[in-house]
């Protein structure tokens, strides 16, 4: 018969389901959790390494190594000729329970009215959203995750491990105050920017927590309620919402099949543009129009904020020079991303601007987050210096070009009455449905068919209704799923057409 205590040990130290951790690490998690949860009290005896190894089906070396690390970290303690016990100070002392304050005659129990106190809210602003469990949908044509098939796991792990070497610690462990890791600044200055035709000094570059923080810093430093901010219509909703916190005077600037419209530009102080692959229409601003835009900025005395969105994702033609590379008078503020092609959650972006503005932004950033993770900056500097960034970008471009061809073929086959233009690059397609389709209604029905799309109205300051536009993002869906995903989307369109009493084309097959 099994010893009841052995059964209790086996239940108490059941290894958690964390496949990313080795067995030794999973055992440590189980022991630490039992201690911190109070299921193992200070001074409680631990089973011998031999017994615990037998109960959990582990090697004795695995258990011994886990015990040794936990002893080093003061969760356990070894007593000569007695065994291993939970350390006396393994758990922090809880706070002393205080008696409630006596009623002083005020509004006892009344909580603050936060809805009245919040001065700048974004809760009602339209933006890109996904269901909570969006990863469970079969066909996620949406933004927001890395590609597990393309992620350079070994290369990135190598750079992180190298950054943790003792010889590298002095390069990123000191407090950088307002500065950035010099190695990353050099990689941005000498490796990334020259590919876009941009040449900058080190004190003209600031690292940010993604391009969105770059927008926040610029708005905080440059905008107020009287600032006239031109914004592409349709345009990038995340940047629009970030800028809106300063409540500027919005000036919608139309976009056509060649990008932002320069002729007839209204009076502005700043213009935000995404010229490489316009968000969301994906069109690329041509060279002649770029030059006219800069001339117009000089004539009208406004500053251009260039978000070089998805500039690295290019499949057709030669790279278009960044607006910043054509700027001779310091009128362009350049916003770029270091890590987006790898994974958006790494959150590394940067700003290139005149040194006087960068100096202001450094102090402003310091007041917010001090600086982005120095460890991540150093690891990514290694990633760039070893050539991993370029080789990964090539793999991503090849994969996205394949997905782009698949989605175009599927749209022509299953939704022939839907219009789109194949972009020169980027990771999405902007689709124009028939006029009777509202993409918001279509998105609701599409979810029931396992399809997620990005509805068009969130990209507009003044969306039309019905809004027949939507975006299909290709960075979160495997190539093999794309044809079936478009077939499922066509079924959702059929369902919407039936509800609206609209006739559908029969030129396709399911």
Short mmCIF file of C-alpha atoms in Angstrom, two decimals:
data_model
loop_
_atom_site.label_atom_id
_atom_site.label_comp_id
_atom_site.label_asym_id
_atom_site.label_seq_id
_atom_site.Cartn_x
_atom_site.Cartn_y
_atom_site.Cartn_z
CA UNK A 1 0.00 0.00 0.00
CA UNK A 2 1.27 3.44 -0.90
CA UNK A 3 2.38 5.67 1.97
CA UNK A 4 -0.25 8.48 2.44
CA UNK A 5 2.55 11.01 2.92
CA UNK A 6 4.08 9.96 -0.39
CA UNK A 7 0.74 10.63 -2.07
CA UNK A 8 0.66 14.09 -0.49
CA UNK A 9 4.21 14.82 -1.69
CA UNK A 10 3.34 13.74 -5.23
CA UNK A 11 0.27 16.02 -5.28
CA UNK A 12 2.08 18.96 -3.66
CA UNK A 13 5.00 18.87 -6.10
CA UNK A 14 3.14 17.98 -9.27
CA UNK A 15 5.11 19.56 -12.10
CA UNK A 16 3.33 22.45 -13.87
CA UNK A 17 2.59 22.27 -17.60
CA UNK A 18 5.33 24.60 -18.80
CA UNK A 19 7.00 22.85 -21.75
CA UNK A 20 9.38 25.77 -22.25
CA UNK A 21 11.07 25.01 -18.91
CA UNK A 22 13.38 22.05 -18.31
CA UNK A 23 12.32 19.50 -15.68
CA UNK A 24 14.58 21.08 -13.08
CA UNK A 25 12.98 24.47 -13.65
CA UNK A 26 9.45 23.04 -13.45
CA UNK A 27 10.29 21.35 -10.14
CA UNK A 28 11.61 24.64 -8.80
CA UNK A 29 8.37 26.37 -9.83
CA UNK A 30 6.33 23.70 -7.99
CA UNK A 31 8.37 24.04 -4.77
CA UNK A 32 8.45 27.86 -4.81
CA UNK A 33 4.70 28.04 -5.44
CA UNK A 34 3.99 25.67 -2.55
CA UNK A 35 6.14 27.81 -0.24
CA UNK A 36 4.71 31.18 -1.33
CA UNK A 37 1.12 29.88 -1.21
CA UNK A 38 1.65 28.78 2.41
CA UNK A 39 1.14 25.09 1.67
CA UNK A 40 4.68 24.53 3.01
CA UNK A 41 5.33 26.38 6.25
CA UNK A 42 8.74 27.66 7.40
CA UNK A 43 10.66 24.79 8.95
CA UNK A 44 8.61 22.11 7.19
CA UNK A 45 10.71 19.07 6.19
CA UNK A 46 11.18 18.29 2.53
CA UNK A 47 11.26 14.77 1.12
CA UNK A 48 14.71 13.41 0.41
CA UNK A 49 16.02 13.88 -3.11
CA UNK A 50 15.88 10.10 -3.63
CA UNK A 51 12.24 9.86 -2.51
CA UNK A 52 11.06 12.89 -4.52
CA UNK A 53 12.84 11.64 -7.64
CA UNK A 54 11.05 8.29 -7.28
CA UNK A 55 7.63 9.89 -6.71
CA UNK A 56 7.88 12.27 -9.71
CA UNK A 57 9.73 9.96 -12.08
CA UNK A 58 12.77 12.25 -12.26
CA UNK A 59 16.47 11.57 -12.02
CA UNK A 60 17.99 12.15 -8.62
CA UNK A 61 20.47 14.61 -10.17
CA UNK A 62 17.55 16.75 -11.38
CA UNK A 63 16.04 16.92 -7.87
CA UNK A 64 19.43 17.51 -6.21
CA UNK A 65 20.25 20.38 -8.58
CA UNK A 66 16.83 21.97 -7.96
CA UNK A 67 17.31 21.67 -4.19
CA UNK A 68 20.79 23.23 -4.40
CA UNK A 69 19.49 26.25 -6.31
CA UNK A 70 16.57 26.70 -3.92
CA UNK A 71 19.00 26.56 -0.98
CA UNK A 72 21.18 29.21 -2.64
CA UNK A 73 18.09 31.40 -3.06
CA UNK A 74 17.00 30.93 0.60
CA UNK A 75 13.79 29.09 -0.12
CA UNK A 76 15.20 25.93 1.48
CA UNK A 77 17.92 25.20 4.02
CA UNK A 78 20.03 22.10 4.60
CA UNK A 79 20.56 20.91 8.19
CA UNK A 80 23.50 18.56 8.79
CA UNK A 81 22.38 14.96 9.38
CA UNK A 82 18.73 16.09 9.40
CA UNK A 83 17.80 16.81 5.78
CA UNK A 84 16.33 19.69 3.82
CA UNK A 85 13.71 22.05 5.26
CA UNK A 86 11.77 25.12 4.18
CA UNK A 87 13.84 28.16 5.20
CA UNK A 88 12.60 30.26 8.09
CA UNK A 89 12.50 33.45 5.97
CA UNK A 90 11.30 31.83 2.73
CA UNK A 91 8.09 33.89 2.79
CA UNK A 92 7.98 37.64 3.34
CA UNK A 93 6.14 38.77 6.47
CA UNK A 94 2.57 39.90 5.76
CA UNK A 95 1.52 43.44 6.52
CA UNK A 96 0.08 44.09 9.97
CA UNK A 97 -3.72 44.11 9.97
CA UNK A 98 -4.84 47.64 10.86
CA UNK A 99 -8.07 48.60 12.56
CA UNK A 100 -10.44 50.65 10.37
CA UNK A 101 -10.39 54.39 10.97
CA UNK A 102 -13.18 55.73 13.16
CA UNK A 103 -16.01 57.45 11.32
CA UNK A 104 -15.10 61.11 11.18
CA UNK A 105 -18.44 62.26 9.89
CA UNK A 106 -17.39 62.32 6.22
CA UNK A 107 -18.82 60.40 3.26
CA UNK A 108 -18.06 56.99 4.73
CA UNK A 109 -17.53 54.31 2.09
CA UNK A 110 -17.92 56.68 -0.88
CA UNK A 111 -15.47 55.87 -3.68
CA UNK A 112 -14.15 58.59 -6.01
CA UNK A 113 -16.15 59.20 -9.18
CA UNK A 114 -13.44 58.23 -11.64
CA UNK A 115 -15.58 58.89 -14.68
CA UNK A 116 -15.80 62.52 -13.63
CA UNK A 117 -12.13 62.74 -12.65
CA UNK A 118 -10.55 61.30 -15.81
CA UNK A 119 -9.62 64.25 -18.03
CA UNK A 120 -8.29 62.42 -21.09
CA UNK A 121 -10.11 59.22 -22.04
CA UNK A 122 -9.69 57.00 -25.09
CA UNK A 123 -12.41 54.50 -24.18
CA UNK A 124 -14.79 55.76 -26.84
CA UNK A 125 -12.16 56.12 -29.59
CA UNK A 126 -12.41 53.63 -32.46
CA UNK A 127 -9.35 51.45 -32.83
CA UNK A 128 -8.22 48.05 -34.05
CA UNK A 129 -9.58 45.36 -31.75
CA UNK A 130 -9.70 41.57 -31.62
CA UNK A 131 -11.80 39.13 -29.60
CA UNK A 132 -10.23 38.07 -26.29
CA UNK A 133 -9.57 34.55 -27.57
CA UNK A 134 -8.74 35.57 -31.11
CA UNK A 135 -5.96 33.00 -31.47
CA UNK A 136 -8.61 30.27 -31.43
CA UNK A 137 -10.13 31.54 -34.69
CA UNK A 138 -9.13 29.48 -37.72
CA UNK A 139 -8.57 32.43 -40.06
CA UNK A 140 -7.11 35.50 -38.27
CA UNK A 141 -6.58 38.16 -40.96
CA UNK A 142 -5.55 40.61 -38.24
CA UNK A 143 -2.51 42.33 -36.78
CA UNK A 144 -0.95 41.45 -33.48
CA UNK A 145 1.26 38.40 -33.24
CA UNK A 146 4.59 37.06 -34.38
CA UNK A 147 4.85 34.30 -36.97
CA UNK A 148 5.91 31.17 -35.11
CA UNK A 149 7.08 29.57 -38.34
CA UNK A 150 9.37 32.50 -39.17
CA UNK A 151 10.55 33.69 -35.77
CA UNK A 152 14.38 33.31 -35.61
CA UNK A 153 14.36 31.54 -32.25
CA UNK A 154 17.94 30.30 -32.25
CA UNK A 155 19.41 33.55 -33.56
CA UNK A 156 17.53 35.72 -31.07
CA UNK A 157 18.29 33.34 -28.19
CA UNK A 158 21.99 33.51 -29.13
CA UNK A 159 21.94 37.31 -28.89
CA UNK A 160 20.13 37.28 -25.53
CA UNK A 161 22.59 34.73 -24.12
CA UNK A 162 25.56 36.75 -25.36
CA UNK A 163 24.15 39.87 -23.72
CA UNK A 164 24.05 38.00 -20.40
CA UNK A 165 27.73 37.09 -20.58
CA UNK A 166 29.76 38.68 -17.78
CA UNK A 167 31.91 40.60 -20.25
CA UNK A 168 28.77 42.23 -21.74
CA UNK A 169 27.07 43.24 -18.47
CA UNK A 170 28.88 46.62 -18.21
CA UNK A 171 27.45 47.54 -21.62
CA UNK A 172 23.80 47.50 -20.49
CA UNK A 173 23.46 47.15 -16.69
CA UNK A 174 24.39 50.75 -15.66
CA UNK A 175 21.59 53.31 -15.30
CA UNK A 176 21.46 55.07 -18.65
CA UNK A 177 19.37 57.99 -17.34
CA UNK A 178 18.37 59.83 -20.55
CA UNK A 179 20.76 57.93 -22.84
CA UNK A 180 20.39 54.82 -24.99
CA UNK A 181 22.66 51.81 -25.44
CA UNK A 182 25.42 53.16 -27.74
CA UNK A 183 25.69 49.87 -29.66
CA UNK A 184 22.06 50.08 -30.77
CA UNK A 185 22.34 53.73 -31.76
CA UNK A 186 25.34 52.83 -33.93
CA UNK A 187 23.47 49.95 -35.59
CA UNK A 188 20.50 52.21 -36.34
CA UNK A 189 22.78 54.97 -37.62
CA UNK A 190 25.15 52.86 -39.73
CA UNK A 191 23.05 49.84 -40.75
CA UNK A 192 19.32 50.66 -40.81
CA UNK A 193 19.08 54.34 -41.73
CA UNK A 194 21.48 54.31 -44.72
CA UNK A 195 19.25 51.69 -46.39
CA UNK A 196 16.52 54.35 -46.31
CA UNK A 197 18.91 57.04 -47.56
CA UNK A 198 18.98 58.71 -44.13
CA UNK A 199 22.22 59.81 -42.47
CA UNK A 200 22.12 61.02 -38.88
CA UNK A 201 24.45 61.79 -36.01
CA UNK A 202 24.13 59.82 -32.79
CA UNK A 203 22.61 62.77 -30.93
CA UNK A 204 19.87 63.00 -33.58
CA UNK A 205 18.47 59.53 -32.70
CA UNK A 206 16.26 58.55 -29.76
CA UNK A 207 15.17 54.95 -29.00
CA UNK A 208 11.52 54.53 -28.02
CA UNK A 209 9.22 51.81 -26.70
CA UNK A 210 7.90 51.15 -30.19
CA UNK A 211 6.76 53.67 -32.78
CA UNK A 212 3.63 54.39 -30.75
CA UNK A 213 5.65 55.88 -27.90
CA UNK A 214 7.43 57.96 -30.52
CA UNK A 215 4.06 59.44 -31.49
CA UNK A 216 3.19 60.02 -27.84
CA UNK A 217 6.44 61.87 -27.15
CA UNK A 218 6.04 64.05 -30.24
CA UNK A 219 2.46 64.93 -29.34
CA UNK A 220 3.40 65.71 -25.76
CA UNK A 221 6.24 67.99 -26.84
CA UNK A 222 4.71 69.66 -29.90
CA UNK A 223 0.89 69.62 -29.84
CA UNK A 224 -1.76 71.52 -27.94
CA UNK A 225 -5.41 72.39 -28.53
CA UNK A 226 -4.50 75.01 -31.10
CA UNK A 227 -2.08 72.87 -33.13
CA UNK A 228 -3.28 72.07 -36.67
CA UNK A 229 -2.40 68.43 -37.30
CA UNK A 230 -2.92 67.01 -40.77
CA UNK A 231 -3.75 63.31 -40.81
CA UNK A 232 -4.31 60.91 -43.67
CA UNK A 233 -7.97 60.02 -44.27
CA UNK A 234 -8.14 57.05 -43.93
CA UNK A 235 -5.13 56.76 -41.65
CA UNK A 236 -3.37 54.86 -38.89
CA UNK A 237 -5.80 54.65 -35.91
CA UNK A 238 -3.17 54.02 -33.23
CA UNK A 239 -1.26 57.19 -34.13
CA UNK A 240 -4.49 59.19 -34.37
CA UNK A 241 -5.59 58.07 -30.90
CA UNK A 242 -2.16 58.79 -29.42
CA UNK A 243 -2.14 62.30 -30.88
CA UNK A 244 -5.73 62.89 -29.75
CA UNK A 245 -4.65 62.91 -26.09
CA UNK A 246 -3.40 66.47 -26.70
CA UNK A 247 -6.70 67.37 -28.44
CA UNK A 248 -5.20 69.12 -31.49
CA UNK A 249 -7.19 70.66 -34.34
CA UNK A 250 -7.57 67.78 -36.78
CA UNK A 251 -7.22 68.48 -40.49
CA UNK A 252 -8.15 65.41 -42.59
CA UNK A 253 -5.97 65.07 -45.71
CA UNK A 254 -7.35 62.78 -48.42
CA UNK A 255 -5.52 59.74 -49.80
CA UNK A 256 -5.83 58.49 -53.37
CA UNK A 257 -4.30 55.61 -55.36
CA UNK A 258 -0.88 57.35 -55.19
CA UNK A 259 -0.89 58.17 -51.48
CA UNK A 260 -1.52 61.39 -49.57
CA UNK A 261 -2.89 64.17 -51.78
CA UNK A 262 -0.51 67.14 -51.88
CA UNK A 263 -2.42 69.56 -54.11
CA UNK A 264 -4.68 71.94 -52.22
CA UNK A 265 -3.00 71.18 -48.89
CA UNK A 266 -4.83 73.12 -46.14
CA UNK A 267 -3.07 75.24 -43.51
CA UNK A 268 -1.13 72.98 -41.13
CA UNK A 269 1.46 72.99 -38.37
CA UNK A 270 2.26 69.25 -38.71
CA UNK A 271 1.40 66.50 -41.17
CA UNK A 272 1.56 62.81 -40.20
CA UNK A 273 2.12 60.48 -43.17
CA UNK A 274 2.93 56.80 -43.84
CA UNK A 275 4.54 57.10 -47.29
CA UNK A 276 6.22 53.68 -47.65
CA UNK A 277 3.01 51.66 -47.39
CA UNK A 278 0.15 53.93 -46.48
CA UNK A 279 -1.82 52.68 -43.51
CA UNK A 280 -4.32 51.23 -44.32
CA UNK A 281 -4.56 51.46 -48.14
CA UNK A 282 -0.96 50.10 -48.63
CA UNK A 283 -0.21 52.48 -51.56
CA UNK A 284 3.34 53.84 -51.89
CA UNK A 285 3.92 57.58 -52.23
CA UNK A 286 5.82 58.18 -55.48
CA UNK A 287 9.08 60.12 -55.71
CA UNK A 288 7.63 63.10 -57.57
CA UNK A 289 4.83 63.49 -55.04
CA UNK A 290 7.30 63.15 -52.16
CA UNK A 291 9.31 66.03 -53.57
CA UNK A 292 6.19 68.14 -54.04
CA UNK A 293 5.13 67.41 -50.46
CA UNK A 294 8.45 68.69 -49.12
CA UNK A 295 8.25 71.81 -51.26
CA UNK A 296 4.73 72.40 -49.97
CA UNK A 297 5.95 72.00 -46.37
CA UNK A 298 8.53 74.74 -46.97
CA UNK A 299 6.02 77.06 -48.67
CA UNK A 300 3.37 76.60 -45.95
CA UNK A 301 5.85 76.27 -43.07
CA UNK A 302 4.66 72.95 -41.64
CA UNK A 303 6.63 69.94 -40.32
CA UNK A 304 6.20 66.41 -41.66
CA UNK A 305 6.13 63.46 -39.26
CA UNK A 306 7.09 60.43 -41.36
CA UNK A 307 6.20 57.00 -40.02
CA UNK A 308 8.25 54.71 -42.27
CA UNK A 309 5.63 52.00 -41.82
CA UNK A 310 6.68 48.55 -43.11
CA UNK A 311 9.41 50.03 -45.29
CA UNK A 312 11.44 46.80 -45.07
CA UNK A 313 8.60 44.69 -46.51
CA UNK A 314 9.18 45.29 -50.23
CA UNK A 315 8.43 42.77 -52.98
CA UNK A 316 8.13 44.80 -56.18
CA UNK A 317 10.43 47.50 -57.60
CA UNK A 318 13.27 49.44 -56.00
CA UNK A 319 12.98 50.91 -52.48
CA UNK A 320 11.59 54.43 -52.45
CA UNK A 321 13.84 56.88 -50.55
CA UNK A 322 12.44 58.01 -47.23
CA UNK A 323 11.06 61.53 -47.05
CA UNK A 324 13.74 62.21 -44.45
CA UNK A 325 16.45 61.40 -47.01
CA UNK A 326 15.08 64.13 -49.33
CA UNK A 327 14.75 66.69 -46.54
CA UNK A 328 17.30 69.52 -46.82
CA UNK A 329 15.80 71.94 -44.31
CA UNK A 330 15.13 69.76 -41.23
CA UNK A 331 11.36 69.69 -41.76
CA UNK A 332 10.93 65.91 -41.47
CA UNK A 333 10.75 64.00 -38.20
CA UNK A 334 11.40 60.34 -38.96
CA UNK A 335 9.78 57.52 -36.95
CA UNK A 336 10.99 53.96 -37.47
CA UNK A 337 10.67 50.53 -35.89
CA UNK A 338 13.58 48.21 -35.11
CA UNK A 339 11.65 45.12 -34.07
CA UNK A 340 8.31 45.06 -35.92
CA UNK A 341 9.38 42.48 -38.52
CA UNK A 342 10.52 40.20 -35.69
CA UNK A 343 7.60 40.66 -33.30
CA UNK A 344 5.56 43.76 -32.39
CA UNK A 345 5.71 42.86 -28.69
CA UNK A 346 9.46 43.61 -28.53
CA UNK A 347 8.58 47.32 -28.65
CA UNK A 348 11.71 48.97 -30.03
CA UNK A 349 11.33 52.03 -32.22
CA UNK A 350 13.22 55.25 -32.75
CA UNK A 351 12.95 58.91 -33.75
CA UNK A 352 15.37 60.78 -36.01
CA UNK A 353 15.10 64.55 -35.67
CA UNK A 354 17.25 67.68 -35.17
CA UNK A 355 19.38 67.38 -32.06
CA UNK A 356 17.61 70.24 -30.27
CA UNK A 357 14.29 68.38 -30.49
CA UNK A 358 15.88 65.04 -29.57
CA UNK A 359 17.33 66.68 -26.43
CA UNK A 360 13.83 67.79 -25.41
CA UNK A 361 12.39 64.34 -26.13
CA UNK A 362 15.09 62.62 -24.06
CA UNK A 363 14.09 64.56 -20.95
CA UNK A 364 10.41 63.94 -21.66
CA UNK A 365 11.00 60.20 -22.14
CA UNK A 366 13.00 60.10 -18.89
CA UNK A 367 9.99 61.52 -17.02
CA UNK A 368 7.82 58.71 -18.45
CA UNK A 369 9.80 55.46 -18.58
CA UNK A 370 13.43 56.61 -18.06
CA UNK A 371 14.52 54.61 -21.13
CA UNK A 372 13.53 51.43 -22.99
CA UNK A 373 14.97 48.16 -21.69
CA UNK A 374 18.76 48.39 -21.96
CA UNK A 375 19.03 44.59 -22.08
CA UNK A 376 16.68 44.42 -25.06
CA UNK A 377 18.53 47.29 -26.77
CA UNK A 378 21.84 45.49 -26.34
CA UNK A 379 20.50 42.11 -27.49
CA UNK A 380 18.95 43.67 -30.57
CA UNK A 381 22.15 45.55 -31.36
CA UNK A 382 23.85 42.14 -31.48
CA UNK A 383 21.00 40.80 -33.60
CA UNK A 384 21.63 43.59 -36.10
CA UNK A 385 25.42 43.42 -36.03
CA UNK A 386 25.48 39.65 -36.71
CA UNK A 387 23.29 40.05 -39.80
CA UNK A 388 20.32 38.22 -38.31
CA UNK A 389 17.97 41.16 -38.92
CA UNK A 390 18.64 41.23 -42.67
CA UNK A 391 18.35 37.46 -43.13
CA UNK A 392 15.13 37.40 -41.13
CA UNK A 393 13.70 40.29 -43.19
CA UNK A 394 14.43 38.34 -46.38
CA UNK A 395 12.59 35.27 -45.06
CA UNK A 396 9.64 37.38 -43.96
CA UNK A 397 9.41 39.11 -47.32
CA UNK A 398 9.48 35.82 -49.18
CA UNK A 399 6.76 34.36 -46.95
CA UNK A 400 4.56 37.47 -47.19
CA UNK A 401 4.94 37.60 -50.97
CA UNK A 402 3.66 34.02 -51.11
CA UNK A 403 0.72 34.87 -48.85
CA UNK A 404 -0.03 37.98 -50.88
CA UNK A 405 -0.30 35.89 -54.06
CA UNK A 406 -2.53 33.34 -52.31
CA UNK A 407 -4.95 35.91 -50.92
CA UNK A 408 -5.15 37.72 -54.27
CA UNK A 409 -5.94 34.48 -56.10
CA UNK A 410 -8.54 33.49 -53.50
CA UNK A 411 -10.23 36.91 -53.60
CA UNK A 412 -10.47 36.80 -57.40
CA UNK A 413 -11.94 33.31 -57.24
CA UNK A 414 -14.38 33.58 -54.35
CA UNK A 415 -15.14 37.34 -54.14
CA UNK A 416 -14.83 38.56 -57.75
CA UNK A 417 -16.97 41.64 -57.09
CA UNK A 418 -14.58 42.85 -54.36
CA UNK A 419 -11.84 45.25 -55.51
CA UNK A 420 -8.25 45.45 -54.32
CA UNK A 421 -4.81 46.45 -55.58
CA UNK A 422 -1.76 44.33 -54.90
CA UNK A 423 0.70 46.47 -52.90
CA UNK A 424 4.42 46.73 -53.60
CA UNK A 425 5.06 45.41 -50.11
CA UNK A 426 3.77 45.41 -46.57
CA UNK A 427 1.75 42.74 -44.85
CA UNK A 428 -1.87 43.54 -45.72
CA UNK A 429 -4.38 44.11 -48.50
CA UNK A 430 -7.01 46.88 -48.49
CA UNK A 431 -10.27 45.55 -49.89
CA UNK A 432 -13.15 47.58 -51.35
CA UNK A 433 -16.39 45.62 -51.14
CA UNK A 434 -19.58 46.44 -53.10
CA UNK A 435 -21.33 49.57 -51.87
CA UNK A 436 -24.08 47.64 -50.03
CA UNK A 437 -21.54 45.92 -47.72
CA UNK A 438 -20.75 47.40 -44.34
CA UNK A 439 -17.50 45.86 -43.11
CA UNK A 440 -18.62 46.11 -39.48
CA UNK A 441 -21.67 43.95 -40.19
CA UNK A 442 -19.57 41.60 -42.31
CA UNK A 443 -17.00 41.22 -39.52
CA UNK A 444 -19.68 40.06 -37.07
CA UNK A 445 -20.96 37.38 -39.45
CA UNK A 446 -17.42 36.40 -40.49
CA UNK A 447 -16.54 35.56 -36.89
CA UNK A 448 -19.18 32.85 -36.92
CA UNK A 449 -17.29 31.34 -39.87
CA UNK A 450 -13.97 31.51 -38.01
CA UNK A 451 -12.73 34.60 -39.90
CA UNK A 452 -11.36 37.79 -38.37
CA UNK A 453 -10.97 40.92 -40.52
CA UNK A 454 -10.06 44.53 -39.69
CA UNK A 455 -13.09 46.73 -40.30
CA UNK A 456 -12.55 49.88 -42.32
CA UNK A 457 -14.36 52.47 -40.22
CA UNK A 458 -11.69 52.51 -37.48
CA UNK A 459 -9.23 53.98 -39.98
CA UNK A 460 -11.43 57.02 -40.67
CA UNK A 461 -11.99 60.16 -38.64
CA UNK A 462 -15.31 60.49 -40.49
CA UNK A 463 -16.17 56.98 -41.72
CA UNK A 464 -18.81 56.50 -44.41
CA UNK A 465 -21.82 54.31 -43.75
CA UNK A 466 -22.06 51.72 -44.94
CA UNK A 467 -18.26 51.43 -44.89
CA UNK A 468 -17.36 48.97 -47.64
CA UNK A 469 -13.64 48.89 -46.85
CA UNK A 470 -11.71 46.39 -44.74
CA UNK A 471 -8.14 45.22 -44.31
CA UNK A 472 -6.84 41.67 -44.52
CA UNK A 473 -3.65 41.35 -42.50
CA UNK A 474 -1.32 38.48 -43.45
CA UNK A 475 1.20 38.41 -40.60
CA UNK A 476 -0.85 36.25 -38.24
CA UNK A 477 -2.19 33.57 -40.59
CA UNK A 478 -0.31 30.65 -42.13
CA UNK A 479 -0.18 30.47 -45.93
CA UNK A 480 -1.99 27.11 -45.94
CA UNK A 481 -5.00 28.67 -44.19
CA UNK A 482 -5.48 31.59 -46.57
CA UNK A 483 -7.55 29.93 -49.37
CA UNK A 484 -9.93 28.30 -46.88
CA UNK A 485 -10.14 31.59 -44.96
CA UNK A 486 -11.25 33.53 -48.03
CA UNK A 487 -13.77 30.78 -48.88
CA UNK A 488 -15.19 31.12 -45.37
CA UNK A 489 -15.29 34.92 -45.77
CA UNK A 490 -17.25 34.46 -49.02
CA UNK A 491 -19.80 32.38 -47.12
CA UNK A 492 -20.17 35.25 -44.64
CA UNK A 493 -20.70 37.65 -47.55
CA UNK A 494 -23.41 35.35 -48.93
CA UNK A 495 -25.10 35.34 -45.53
CA UNK A 496 -24.98 39.14 -45.34
CA UNK A 497 -26.29 39.43 -48.91
CA UNK A 498 -29.23 37.15 -48.09
CA UNK A 499 -30.06 39.29 -45.04
CA UNK A 500 -29.90 42.46 -47.15
CA UNK A 501 -31.77 41.00 -50.12
CA UNK A 502 -28.79 41.53 -52.41
CA UNK A 503 -28.04 39.30 -55.42
CA UNK A 504 -24.60 37.69 -55.44
CA UNK A 505 -22.37 36.75 -58.37
CA UNK A 506 -22.35 33.04 -59.26
CA UNK A 507 -18.98 33.17 -61.04
CA UNK A 508 -17.17 31.54 -58.14
CA UNK A 509 -17.04 28.06 -56.65
CA UNK A 510 -16.89 26.99 -53.01
#
